[in-house]
CSV table of C-alpha atoms (C1' of nucleotides) in Angstrom, one decimal:
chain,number,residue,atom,x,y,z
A,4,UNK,CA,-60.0,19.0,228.5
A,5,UNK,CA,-56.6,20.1,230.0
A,6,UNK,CA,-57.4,23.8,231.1
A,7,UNK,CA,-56.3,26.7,228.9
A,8,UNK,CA,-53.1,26.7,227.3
A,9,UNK,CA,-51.9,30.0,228.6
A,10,UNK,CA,-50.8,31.4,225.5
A,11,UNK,CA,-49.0,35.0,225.0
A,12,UNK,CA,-47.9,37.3,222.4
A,13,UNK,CA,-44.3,36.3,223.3
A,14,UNK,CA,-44.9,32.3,223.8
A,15,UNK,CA,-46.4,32.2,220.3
A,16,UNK,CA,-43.8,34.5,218.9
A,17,UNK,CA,-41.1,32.3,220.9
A,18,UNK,CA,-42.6,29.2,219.6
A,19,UNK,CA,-42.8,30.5,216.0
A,20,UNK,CA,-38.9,31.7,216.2
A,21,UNK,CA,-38.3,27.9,216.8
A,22,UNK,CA,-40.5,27.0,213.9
A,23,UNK,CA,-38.8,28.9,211.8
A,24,UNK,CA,-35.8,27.8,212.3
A,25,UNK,CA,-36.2,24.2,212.3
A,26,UNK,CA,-38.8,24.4,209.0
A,27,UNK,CA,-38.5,27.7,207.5
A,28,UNK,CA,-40.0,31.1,208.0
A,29,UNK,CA,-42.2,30.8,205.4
A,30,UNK,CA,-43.7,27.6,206.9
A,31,UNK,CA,-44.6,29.6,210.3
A,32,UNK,CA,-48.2,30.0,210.1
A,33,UNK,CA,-51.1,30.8,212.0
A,34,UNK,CA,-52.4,27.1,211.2
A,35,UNK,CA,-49.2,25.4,211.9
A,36,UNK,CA,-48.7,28.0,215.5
A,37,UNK,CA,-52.2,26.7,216.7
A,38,UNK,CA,-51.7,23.0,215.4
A,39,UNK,CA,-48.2,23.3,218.0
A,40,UNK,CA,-50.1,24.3,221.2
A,41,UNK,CA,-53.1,22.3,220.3
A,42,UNK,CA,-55.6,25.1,219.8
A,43,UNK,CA,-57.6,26.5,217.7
A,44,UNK,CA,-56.5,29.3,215.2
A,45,UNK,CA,-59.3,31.6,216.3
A,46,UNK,CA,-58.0,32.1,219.9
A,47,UNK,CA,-55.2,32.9,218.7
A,48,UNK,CA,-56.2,36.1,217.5
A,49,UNK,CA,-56.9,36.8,221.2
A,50,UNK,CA,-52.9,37.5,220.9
A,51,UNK,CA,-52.0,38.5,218.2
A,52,UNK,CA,-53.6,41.7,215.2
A,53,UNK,CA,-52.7,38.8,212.2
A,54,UNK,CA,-50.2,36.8,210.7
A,55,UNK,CA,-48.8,39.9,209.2
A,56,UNK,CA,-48.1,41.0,212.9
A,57,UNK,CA,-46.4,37.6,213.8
A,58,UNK,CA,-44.4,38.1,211.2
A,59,UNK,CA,-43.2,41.6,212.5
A,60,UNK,CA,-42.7,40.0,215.8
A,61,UNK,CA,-40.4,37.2,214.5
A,62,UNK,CA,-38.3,40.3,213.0
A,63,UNK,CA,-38.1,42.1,215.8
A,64,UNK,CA,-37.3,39.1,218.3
A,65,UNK,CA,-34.4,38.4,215.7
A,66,UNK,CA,-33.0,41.8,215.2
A,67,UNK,CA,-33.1,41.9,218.9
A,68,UNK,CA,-31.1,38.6,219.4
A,69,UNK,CA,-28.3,39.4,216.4
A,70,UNK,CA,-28.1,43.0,218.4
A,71,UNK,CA,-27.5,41.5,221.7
A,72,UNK,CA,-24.9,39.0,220.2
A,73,UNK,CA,-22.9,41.8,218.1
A,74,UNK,CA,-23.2,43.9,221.5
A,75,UNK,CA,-21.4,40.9,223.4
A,76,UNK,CA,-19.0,40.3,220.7
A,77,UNK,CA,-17.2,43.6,220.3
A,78,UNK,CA,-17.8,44.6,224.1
A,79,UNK,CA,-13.9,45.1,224.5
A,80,UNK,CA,-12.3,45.1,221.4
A,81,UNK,CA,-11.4,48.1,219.1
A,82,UNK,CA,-10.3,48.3,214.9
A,83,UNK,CA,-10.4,44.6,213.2
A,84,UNK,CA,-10.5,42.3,215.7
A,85,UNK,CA,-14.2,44.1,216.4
A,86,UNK,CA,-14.8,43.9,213.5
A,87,UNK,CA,-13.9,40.2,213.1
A,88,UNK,CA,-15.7,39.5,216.3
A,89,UNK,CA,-19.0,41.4,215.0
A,90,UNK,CA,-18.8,39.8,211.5
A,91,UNK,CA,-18.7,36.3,213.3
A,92,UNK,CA,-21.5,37.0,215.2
A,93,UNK,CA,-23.8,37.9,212.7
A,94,UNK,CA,-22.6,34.9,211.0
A,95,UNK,CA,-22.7,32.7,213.7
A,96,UNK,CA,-26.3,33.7,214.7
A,97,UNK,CA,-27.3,32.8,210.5
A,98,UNK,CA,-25.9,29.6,210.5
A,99,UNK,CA,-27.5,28.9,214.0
A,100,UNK,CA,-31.0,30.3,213.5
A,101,UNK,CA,-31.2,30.1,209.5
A,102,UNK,CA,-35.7,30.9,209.9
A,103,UNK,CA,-34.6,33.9,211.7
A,104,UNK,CA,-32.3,35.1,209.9
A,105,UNK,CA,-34.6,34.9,207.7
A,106,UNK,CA,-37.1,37.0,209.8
A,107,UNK,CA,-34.8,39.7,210.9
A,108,UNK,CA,-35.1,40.8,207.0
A,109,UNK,CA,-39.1,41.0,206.7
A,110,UNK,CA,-39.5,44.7,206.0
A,111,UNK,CA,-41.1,46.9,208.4
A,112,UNK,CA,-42.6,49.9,208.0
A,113,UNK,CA,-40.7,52.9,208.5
A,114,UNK,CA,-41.9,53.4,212.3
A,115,UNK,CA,-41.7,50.2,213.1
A,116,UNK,CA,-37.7,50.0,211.6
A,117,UNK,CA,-37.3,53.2,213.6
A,118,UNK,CA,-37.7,51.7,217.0
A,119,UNK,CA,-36.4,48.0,216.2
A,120,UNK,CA,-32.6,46.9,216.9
A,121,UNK,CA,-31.9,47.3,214.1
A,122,UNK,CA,-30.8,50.8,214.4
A,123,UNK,CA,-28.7,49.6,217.3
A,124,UNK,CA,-27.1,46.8,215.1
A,125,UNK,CA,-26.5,50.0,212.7
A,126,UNK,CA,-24.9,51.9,215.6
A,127,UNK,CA,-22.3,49.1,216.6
A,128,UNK,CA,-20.9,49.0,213.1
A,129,UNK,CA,-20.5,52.7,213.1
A,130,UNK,CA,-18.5,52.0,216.7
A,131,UNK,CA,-16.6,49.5,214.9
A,132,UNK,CA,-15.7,52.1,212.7
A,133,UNK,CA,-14.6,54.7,214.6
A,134,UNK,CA,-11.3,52.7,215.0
A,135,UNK,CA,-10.5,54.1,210.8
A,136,UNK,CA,-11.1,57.5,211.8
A,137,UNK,CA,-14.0,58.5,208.7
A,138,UNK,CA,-15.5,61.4,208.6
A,139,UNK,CA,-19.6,61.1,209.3
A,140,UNK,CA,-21.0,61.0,206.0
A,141,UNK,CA,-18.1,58.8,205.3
A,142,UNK,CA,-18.6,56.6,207.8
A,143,UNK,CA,-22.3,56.2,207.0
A,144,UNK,CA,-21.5,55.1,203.4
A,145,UNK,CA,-18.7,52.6,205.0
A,146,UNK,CA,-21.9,51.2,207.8
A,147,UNK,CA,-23.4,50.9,204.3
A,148,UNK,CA,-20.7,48.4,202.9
A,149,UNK,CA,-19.7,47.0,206.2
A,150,UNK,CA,-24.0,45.9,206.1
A,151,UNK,CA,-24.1,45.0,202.4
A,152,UNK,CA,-21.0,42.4,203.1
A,153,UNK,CA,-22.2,40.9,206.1
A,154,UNK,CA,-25.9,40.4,204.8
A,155,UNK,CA,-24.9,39.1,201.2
A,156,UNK,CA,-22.2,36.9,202.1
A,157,UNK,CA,-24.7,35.5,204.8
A,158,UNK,CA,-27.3,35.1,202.4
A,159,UNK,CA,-25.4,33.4,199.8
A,160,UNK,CA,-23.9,30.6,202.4
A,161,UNK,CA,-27.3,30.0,204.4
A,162,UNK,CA,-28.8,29.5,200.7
A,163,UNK,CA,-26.0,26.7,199.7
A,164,UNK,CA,-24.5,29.5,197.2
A,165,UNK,CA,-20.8,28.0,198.0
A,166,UNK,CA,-21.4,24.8,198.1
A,167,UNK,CA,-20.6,23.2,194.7
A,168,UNK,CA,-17.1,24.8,194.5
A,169,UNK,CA,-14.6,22.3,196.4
A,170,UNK,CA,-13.2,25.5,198.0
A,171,UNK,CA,-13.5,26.1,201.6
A,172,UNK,CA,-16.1,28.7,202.8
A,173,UNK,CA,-14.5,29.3,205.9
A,174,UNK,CA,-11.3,30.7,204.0
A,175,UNK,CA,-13.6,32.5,201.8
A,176,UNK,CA,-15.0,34.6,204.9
A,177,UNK,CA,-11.5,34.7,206.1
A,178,UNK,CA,-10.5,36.6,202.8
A,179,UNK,CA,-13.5,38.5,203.0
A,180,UNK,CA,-12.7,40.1,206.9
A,181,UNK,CA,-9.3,40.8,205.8
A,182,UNK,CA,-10.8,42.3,202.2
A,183,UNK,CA,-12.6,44.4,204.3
A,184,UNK,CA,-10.7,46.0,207.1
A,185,UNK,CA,-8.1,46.3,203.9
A,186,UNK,CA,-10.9,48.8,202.2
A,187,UNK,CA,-11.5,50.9,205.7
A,188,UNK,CA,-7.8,51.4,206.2
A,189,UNK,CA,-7.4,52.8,203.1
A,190,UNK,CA,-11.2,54.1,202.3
A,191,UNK,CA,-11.5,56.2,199.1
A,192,UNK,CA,-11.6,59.8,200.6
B,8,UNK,CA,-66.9,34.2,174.2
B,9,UNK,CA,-64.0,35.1,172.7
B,10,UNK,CA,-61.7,32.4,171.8
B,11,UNK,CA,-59.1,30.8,173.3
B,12,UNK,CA,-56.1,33.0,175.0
B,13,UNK,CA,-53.4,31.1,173.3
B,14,UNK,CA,-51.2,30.2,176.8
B,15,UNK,CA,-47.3,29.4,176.9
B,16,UNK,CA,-45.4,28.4,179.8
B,17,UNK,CA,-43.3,31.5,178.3
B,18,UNK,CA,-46.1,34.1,178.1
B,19,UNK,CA,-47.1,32.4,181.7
B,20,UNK,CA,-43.7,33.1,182.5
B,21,UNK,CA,-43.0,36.6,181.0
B,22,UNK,CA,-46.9,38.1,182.4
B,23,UNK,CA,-45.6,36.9,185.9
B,24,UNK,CA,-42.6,38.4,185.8
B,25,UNK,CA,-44.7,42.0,184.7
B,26,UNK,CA,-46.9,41.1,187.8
B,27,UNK,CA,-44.2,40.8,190.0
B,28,UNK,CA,-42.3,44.1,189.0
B,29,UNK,CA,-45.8,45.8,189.5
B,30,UNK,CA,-46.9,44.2,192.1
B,31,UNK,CA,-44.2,42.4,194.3
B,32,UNK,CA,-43.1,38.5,193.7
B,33,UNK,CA,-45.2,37.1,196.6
B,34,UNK,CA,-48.5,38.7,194.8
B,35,UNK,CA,-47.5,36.3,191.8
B,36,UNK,CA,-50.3,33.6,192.4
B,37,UNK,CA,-51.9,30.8,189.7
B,38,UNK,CA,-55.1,32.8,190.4
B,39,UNK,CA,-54.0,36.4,189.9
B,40,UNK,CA,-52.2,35.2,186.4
B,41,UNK,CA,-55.4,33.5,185.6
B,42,UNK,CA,-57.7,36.6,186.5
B,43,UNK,CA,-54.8,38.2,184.2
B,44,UNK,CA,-55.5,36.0,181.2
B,45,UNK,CA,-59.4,36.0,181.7
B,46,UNK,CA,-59.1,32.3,182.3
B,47,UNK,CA,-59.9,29.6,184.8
B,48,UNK,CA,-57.1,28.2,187.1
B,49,UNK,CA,-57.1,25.1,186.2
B,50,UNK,CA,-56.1,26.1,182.8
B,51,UNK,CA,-52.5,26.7,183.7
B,52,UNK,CA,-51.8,23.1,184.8
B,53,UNK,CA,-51.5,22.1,181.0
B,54,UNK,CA,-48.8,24.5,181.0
B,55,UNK,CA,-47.0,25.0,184.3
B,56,UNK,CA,-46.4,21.9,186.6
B,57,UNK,CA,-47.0,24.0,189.5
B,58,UNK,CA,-46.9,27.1,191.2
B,59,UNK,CA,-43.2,26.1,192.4
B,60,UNK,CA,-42.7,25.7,188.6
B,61,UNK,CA,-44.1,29.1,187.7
B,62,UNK,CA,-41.5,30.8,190.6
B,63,UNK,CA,-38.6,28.7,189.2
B,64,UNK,CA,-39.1,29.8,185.4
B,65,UNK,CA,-39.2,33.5,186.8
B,66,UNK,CA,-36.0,32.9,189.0
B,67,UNK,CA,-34.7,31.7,186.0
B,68,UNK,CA,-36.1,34.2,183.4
B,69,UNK,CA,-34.5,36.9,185.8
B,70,UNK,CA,-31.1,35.7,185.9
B,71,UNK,CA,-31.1,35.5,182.5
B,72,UNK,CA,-31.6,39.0,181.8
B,73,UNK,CA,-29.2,39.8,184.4
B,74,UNK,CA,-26.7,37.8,182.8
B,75,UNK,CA,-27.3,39.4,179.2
B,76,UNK,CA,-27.0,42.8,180.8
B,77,UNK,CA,-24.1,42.1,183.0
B,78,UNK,CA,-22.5,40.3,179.7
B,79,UNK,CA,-23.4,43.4,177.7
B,80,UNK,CA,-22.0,45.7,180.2
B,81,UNK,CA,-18.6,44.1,180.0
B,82,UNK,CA,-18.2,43.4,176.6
B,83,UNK,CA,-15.2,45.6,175.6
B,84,UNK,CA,-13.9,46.7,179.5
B,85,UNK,CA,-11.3,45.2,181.8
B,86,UNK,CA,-10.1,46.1,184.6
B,87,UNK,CA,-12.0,49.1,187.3
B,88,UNK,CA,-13.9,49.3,184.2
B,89,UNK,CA,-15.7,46.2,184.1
B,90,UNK,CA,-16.0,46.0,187.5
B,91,UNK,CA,-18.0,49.1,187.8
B,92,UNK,CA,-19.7,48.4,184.4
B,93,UNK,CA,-21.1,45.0,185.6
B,94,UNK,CA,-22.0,46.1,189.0
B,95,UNK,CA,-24.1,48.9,187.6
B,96,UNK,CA,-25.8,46.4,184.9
B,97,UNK,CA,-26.1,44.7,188.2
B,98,UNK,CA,-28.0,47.6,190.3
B,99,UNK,CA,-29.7,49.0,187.4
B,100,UNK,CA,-31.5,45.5,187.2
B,101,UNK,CA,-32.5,45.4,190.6
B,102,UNK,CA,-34.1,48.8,189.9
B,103,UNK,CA,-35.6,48.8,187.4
B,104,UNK,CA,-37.7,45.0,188.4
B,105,UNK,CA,-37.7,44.7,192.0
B,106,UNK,CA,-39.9,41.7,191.7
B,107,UNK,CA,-37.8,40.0,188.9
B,108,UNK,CA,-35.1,40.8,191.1
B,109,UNK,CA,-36.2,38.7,194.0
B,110,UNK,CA,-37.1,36.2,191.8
B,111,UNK,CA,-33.3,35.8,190.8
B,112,UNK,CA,-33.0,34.8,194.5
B,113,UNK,CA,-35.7,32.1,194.6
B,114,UNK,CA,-33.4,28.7,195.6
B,115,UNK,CA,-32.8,26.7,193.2
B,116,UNK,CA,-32.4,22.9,193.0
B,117,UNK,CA,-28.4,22.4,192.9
B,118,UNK,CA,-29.6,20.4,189.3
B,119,UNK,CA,-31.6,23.4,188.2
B,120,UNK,CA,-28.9,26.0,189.3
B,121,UNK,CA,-26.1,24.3,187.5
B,122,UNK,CA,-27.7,25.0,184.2
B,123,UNK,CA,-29.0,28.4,184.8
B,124,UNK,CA,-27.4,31.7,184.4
B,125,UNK,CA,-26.0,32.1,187.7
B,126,UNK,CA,-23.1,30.1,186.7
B,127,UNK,CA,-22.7,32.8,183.6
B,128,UNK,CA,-23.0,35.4,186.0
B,129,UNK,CA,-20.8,33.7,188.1
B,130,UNK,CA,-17.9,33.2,185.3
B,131,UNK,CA,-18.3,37.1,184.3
B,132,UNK,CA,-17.7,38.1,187.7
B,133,UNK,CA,-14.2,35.8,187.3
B,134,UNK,CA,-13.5,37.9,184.1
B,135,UNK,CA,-13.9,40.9,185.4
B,136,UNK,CA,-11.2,39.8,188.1
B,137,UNK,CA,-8.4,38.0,185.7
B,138,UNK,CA,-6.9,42.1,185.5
B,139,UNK,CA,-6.6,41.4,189.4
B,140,UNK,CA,-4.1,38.8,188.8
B,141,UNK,CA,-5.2,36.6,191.0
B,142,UNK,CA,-4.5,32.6,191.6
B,143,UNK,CA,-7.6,30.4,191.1
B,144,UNK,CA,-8.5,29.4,194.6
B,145,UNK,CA,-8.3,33.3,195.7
B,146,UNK,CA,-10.5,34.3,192.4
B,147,UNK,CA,-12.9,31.6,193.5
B,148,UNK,CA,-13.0,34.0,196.9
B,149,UNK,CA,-13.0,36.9,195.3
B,150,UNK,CA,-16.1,36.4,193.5
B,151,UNK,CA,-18.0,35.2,196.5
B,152,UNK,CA,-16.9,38.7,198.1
B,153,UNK,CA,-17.9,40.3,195.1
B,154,UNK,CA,-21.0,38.2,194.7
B,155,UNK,CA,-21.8,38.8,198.6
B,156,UNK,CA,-21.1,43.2,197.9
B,157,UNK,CA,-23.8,43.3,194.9
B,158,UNK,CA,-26.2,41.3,196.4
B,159,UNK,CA,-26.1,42.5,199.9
B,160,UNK,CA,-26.2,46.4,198.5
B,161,UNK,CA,-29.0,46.0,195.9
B,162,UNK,CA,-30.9,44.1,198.6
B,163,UNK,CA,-30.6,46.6,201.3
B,164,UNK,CA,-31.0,49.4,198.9
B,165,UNK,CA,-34.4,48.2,197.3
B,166,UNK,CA,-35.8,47.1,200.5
B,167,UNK,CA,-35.8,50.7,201.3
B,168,UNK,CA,-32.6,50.2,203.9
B,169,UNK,CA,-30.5,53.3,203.0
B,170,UNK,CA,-33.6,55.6,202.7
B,171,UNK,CA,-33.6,57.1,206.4
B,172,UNK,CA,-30.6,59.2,206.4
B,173,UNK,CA,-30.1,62.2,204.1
B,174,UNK,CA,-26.5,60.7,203.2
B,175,UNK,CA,-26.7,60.2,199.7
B,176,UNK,CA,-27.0,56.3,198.5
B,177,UNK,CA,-25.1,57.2,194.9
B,178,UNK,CA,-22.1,58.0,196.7
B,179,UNK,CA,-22.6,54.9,199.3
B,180,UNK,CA,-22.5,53.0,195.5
B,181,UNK,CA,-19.5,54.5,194.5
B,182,UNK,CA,-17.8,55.0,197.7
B,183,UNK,CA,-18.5,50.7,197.5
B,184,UNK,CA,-17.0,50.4,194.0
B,185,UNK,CA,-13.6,52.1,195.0
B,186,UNK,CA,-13.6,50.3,197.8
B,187,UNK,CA,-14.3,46.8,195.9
B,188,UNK,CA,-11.5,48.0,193.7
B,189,UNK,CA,-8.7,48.8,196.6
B,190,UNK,CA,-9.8,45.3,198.5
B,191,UNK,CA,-9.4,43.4,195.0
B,192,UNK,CA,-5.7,45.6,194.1
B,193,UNK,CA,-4.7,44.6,197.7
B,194,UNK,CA,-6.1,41.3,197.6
B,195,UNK,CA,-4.7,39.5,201.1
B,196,UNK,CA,-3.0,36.9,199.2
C,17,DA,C1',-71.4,33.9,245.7
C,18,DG,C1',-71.5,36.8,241.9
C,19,DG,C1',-69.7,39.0,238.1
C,20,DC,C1',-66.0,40.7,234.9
C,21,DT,C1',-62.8,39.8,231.6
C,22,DA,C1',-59.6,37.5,229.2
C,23,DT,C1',-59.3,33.2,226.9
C,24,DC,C1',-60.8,30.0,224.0
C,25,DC,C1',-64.4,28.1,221.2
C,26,DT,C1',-67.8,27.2,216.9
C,27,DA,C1',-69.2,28.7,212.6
C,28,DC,C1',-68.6,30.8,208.5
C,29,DA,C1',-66.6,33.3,204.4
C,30,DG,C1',-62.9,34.1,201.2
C,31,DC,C1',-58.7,33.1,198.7
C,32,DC,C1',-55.3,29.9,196.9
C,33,DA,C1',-53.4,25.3,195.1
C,34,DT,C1',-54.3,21.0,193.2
C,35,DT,C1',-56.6,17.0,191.0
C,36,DA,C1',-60.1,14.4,188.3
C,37,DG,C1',-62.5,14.2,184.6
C,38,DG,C1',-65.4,16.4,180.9
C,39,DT,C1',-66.0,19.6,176.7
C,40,DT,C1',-64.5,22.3,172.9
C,41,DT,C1',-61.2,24.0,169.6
C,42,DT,C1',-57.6,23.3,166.3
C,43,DC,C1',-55.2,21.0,162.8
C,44,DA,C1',-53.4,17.4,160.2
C,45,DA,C1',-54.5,13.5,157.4
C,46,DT,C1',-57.6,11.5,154.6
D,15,DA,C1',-65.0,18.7,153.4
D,16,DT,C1',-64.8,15.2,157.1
D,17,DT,C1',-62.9,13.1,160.9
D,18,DG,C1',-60.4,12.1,164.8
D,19,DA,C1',-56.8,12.9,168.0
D,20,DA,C1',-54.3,16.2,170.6
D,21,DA,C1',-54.2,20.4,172.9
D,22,DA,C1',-56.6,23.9,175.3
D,23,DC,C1',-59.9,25.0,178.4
D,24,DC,C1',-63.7,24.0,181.5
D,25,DT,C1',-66.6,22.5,185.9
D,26,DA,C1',-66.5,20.5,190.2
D,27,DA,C1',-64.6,19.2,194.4
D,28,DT,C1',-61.0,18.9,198.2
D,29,DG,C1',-58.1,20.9,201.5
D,30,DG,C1',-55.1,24.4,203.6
D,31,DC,C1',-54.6,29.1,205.1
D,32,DT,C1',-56.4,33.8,206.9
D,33,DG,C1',-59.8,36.5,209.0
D,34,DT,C1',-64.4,38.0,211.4
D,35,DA,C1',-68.5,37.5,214.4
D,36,DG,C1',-70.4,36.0,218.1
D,37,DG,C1',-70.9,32.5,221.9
D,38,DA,C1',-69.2,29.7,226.0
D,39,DT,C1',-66.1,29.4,230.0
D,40,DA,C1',-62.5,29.5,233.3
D,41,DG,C1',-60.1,32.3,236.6
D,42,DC,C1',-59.8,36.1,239.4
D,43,DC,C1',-61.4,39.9,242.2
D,44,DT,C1',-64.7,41.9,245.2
DNA sequence: AGGCTATCCTACAGCCATTAGGTTTTCAAT
DNA sequence: ATTGAAAACCTAATGGCTGTAGGATAGCCT
């Protein structure tokens, strides 16, 4: 026997975020997270509430990562090229961890949502906004779209939605940044 | 004992779809349908392959009613019209069968998806934009960006997403129509 | 050294999916 | 009306996953 494996909330949740991405989120199970550090299940529970809290953790530990990405992205810039730079982040980080993606939209309860990065993810596209001068409740509905955009068109290319047309996705995200800052400049009062 | 229960893959099929607008698509199990139909498990393996083939007839159930209501939404519009008509068909759907409507999202072999009625939905979307005027390769865009605004909104919208501040989400809708509308007038040829 | 505590274990129970192979109902053809 | 095959449904068994209870043990602290 080779001593004790020295597991933590974070390894397992680290370990599970790698899982994920290279088979699937839905593949990251308790089984599976045991099976990788050559222990049994039961301990495991030693760490973590269930699999339903794993699960959270994998959300969380994503949403943290995109935040700290869109943070580095538009650190500097102002109007579209923040915008560009955040869009491409969020892509970037979708087509680079496609299981965590995945994980960064389990749903969490309303407390837990509260406190996760997501609300700073939120937060940067509203200072990415502030560039188009909108009024608040303006601005929330335009966070709103700016969020739809980004997590649809992400969704659609990470599931192989644009991959039987012969036409280039990469011009088709191109259209869609300009398509955008087009609709902020001239946002329906 | 009280006969036989007279299973279809389509009654299979169509009491899933119930189960998962009641209780959530994940909750839609072999074993909860077979509680459903007061019969054994086993039973459903002279009608469904699988329980991948149960998720893929309700993937493909639900884009078929999407498409009928998209195609009924736009029969006799053009233009802003259609466009808000067929998103609306579009959010209504999501609304009114939250599980159906994740269902519609469940990936789809590229075999299966070409004969399914995404590609219907997919060619609506292209009529609504031939009032746009614009050349094949950018309408091919332009639906992704469309296809990429529906999906992302409903998404974020049913998962609760838009629920935390008091701004009103009917205006974030229509606020995102007008703005679909000025992006597609001013398409960045 | 002794003891505490976190860590990890065995054992068990429950739910779900899947397969193999048997029984019963239905229905069409005699 | 009988029969015989096909369809519908069953029992039984396997294996994977989650979760709980309670026991053993290693490492650390005094």
């Amino acid at each position: 026997m080779a001593g004790r494996a020295g597991l933590t909330a974070f390894k397992l949740t680290q370990a599970g975020a790698e899982m994920a991405d290279d088979l699937g989120f839905e593949q990251v199970t308790l089984s599976a997270l045991a099976r990788r550090f050559d222990v049994k299940v039961a301990s495991l529970y030693s760490h973590l509430k269930n699999s339903e809290d794993l699960k959270v953790r994998l959300a969380l530990l994503a949403l943290d990562e995109l935040a700290d990405r869109a943070g580095e992205a538009i650190a500097g810039r102002s109007g579209k090229n923040a915008l560009i730079a955040l869009a491409n982040a969020y892509r970037d980080y979708a087509q680079a961890h496609p299981g965590r993606f995945v994980a960064a939209r389990y749903p969490l309860s309303d407390t837990v949502a509260a406190t996760s990065s997501g609300v700073k993810l939120s937060r940067m596209l509203g200072a990415v906004l502030q560039a188009y001068g909108l009024s608040d409740n303006e601005q929330t509905h335009a966070i709103r779209f700016l969020g739809s955009v980004f997590l649809g068109y992400t969704t659609l290319e990470s599931a192989g939605g644009f991959a039987h047309t012969a036409v280039e996705a990469q011009i088709s995200w191109e259209r869609t940044l300009d398509a955008l800052d087009q609709a902020l400049r001239h946002w329906p009062v």
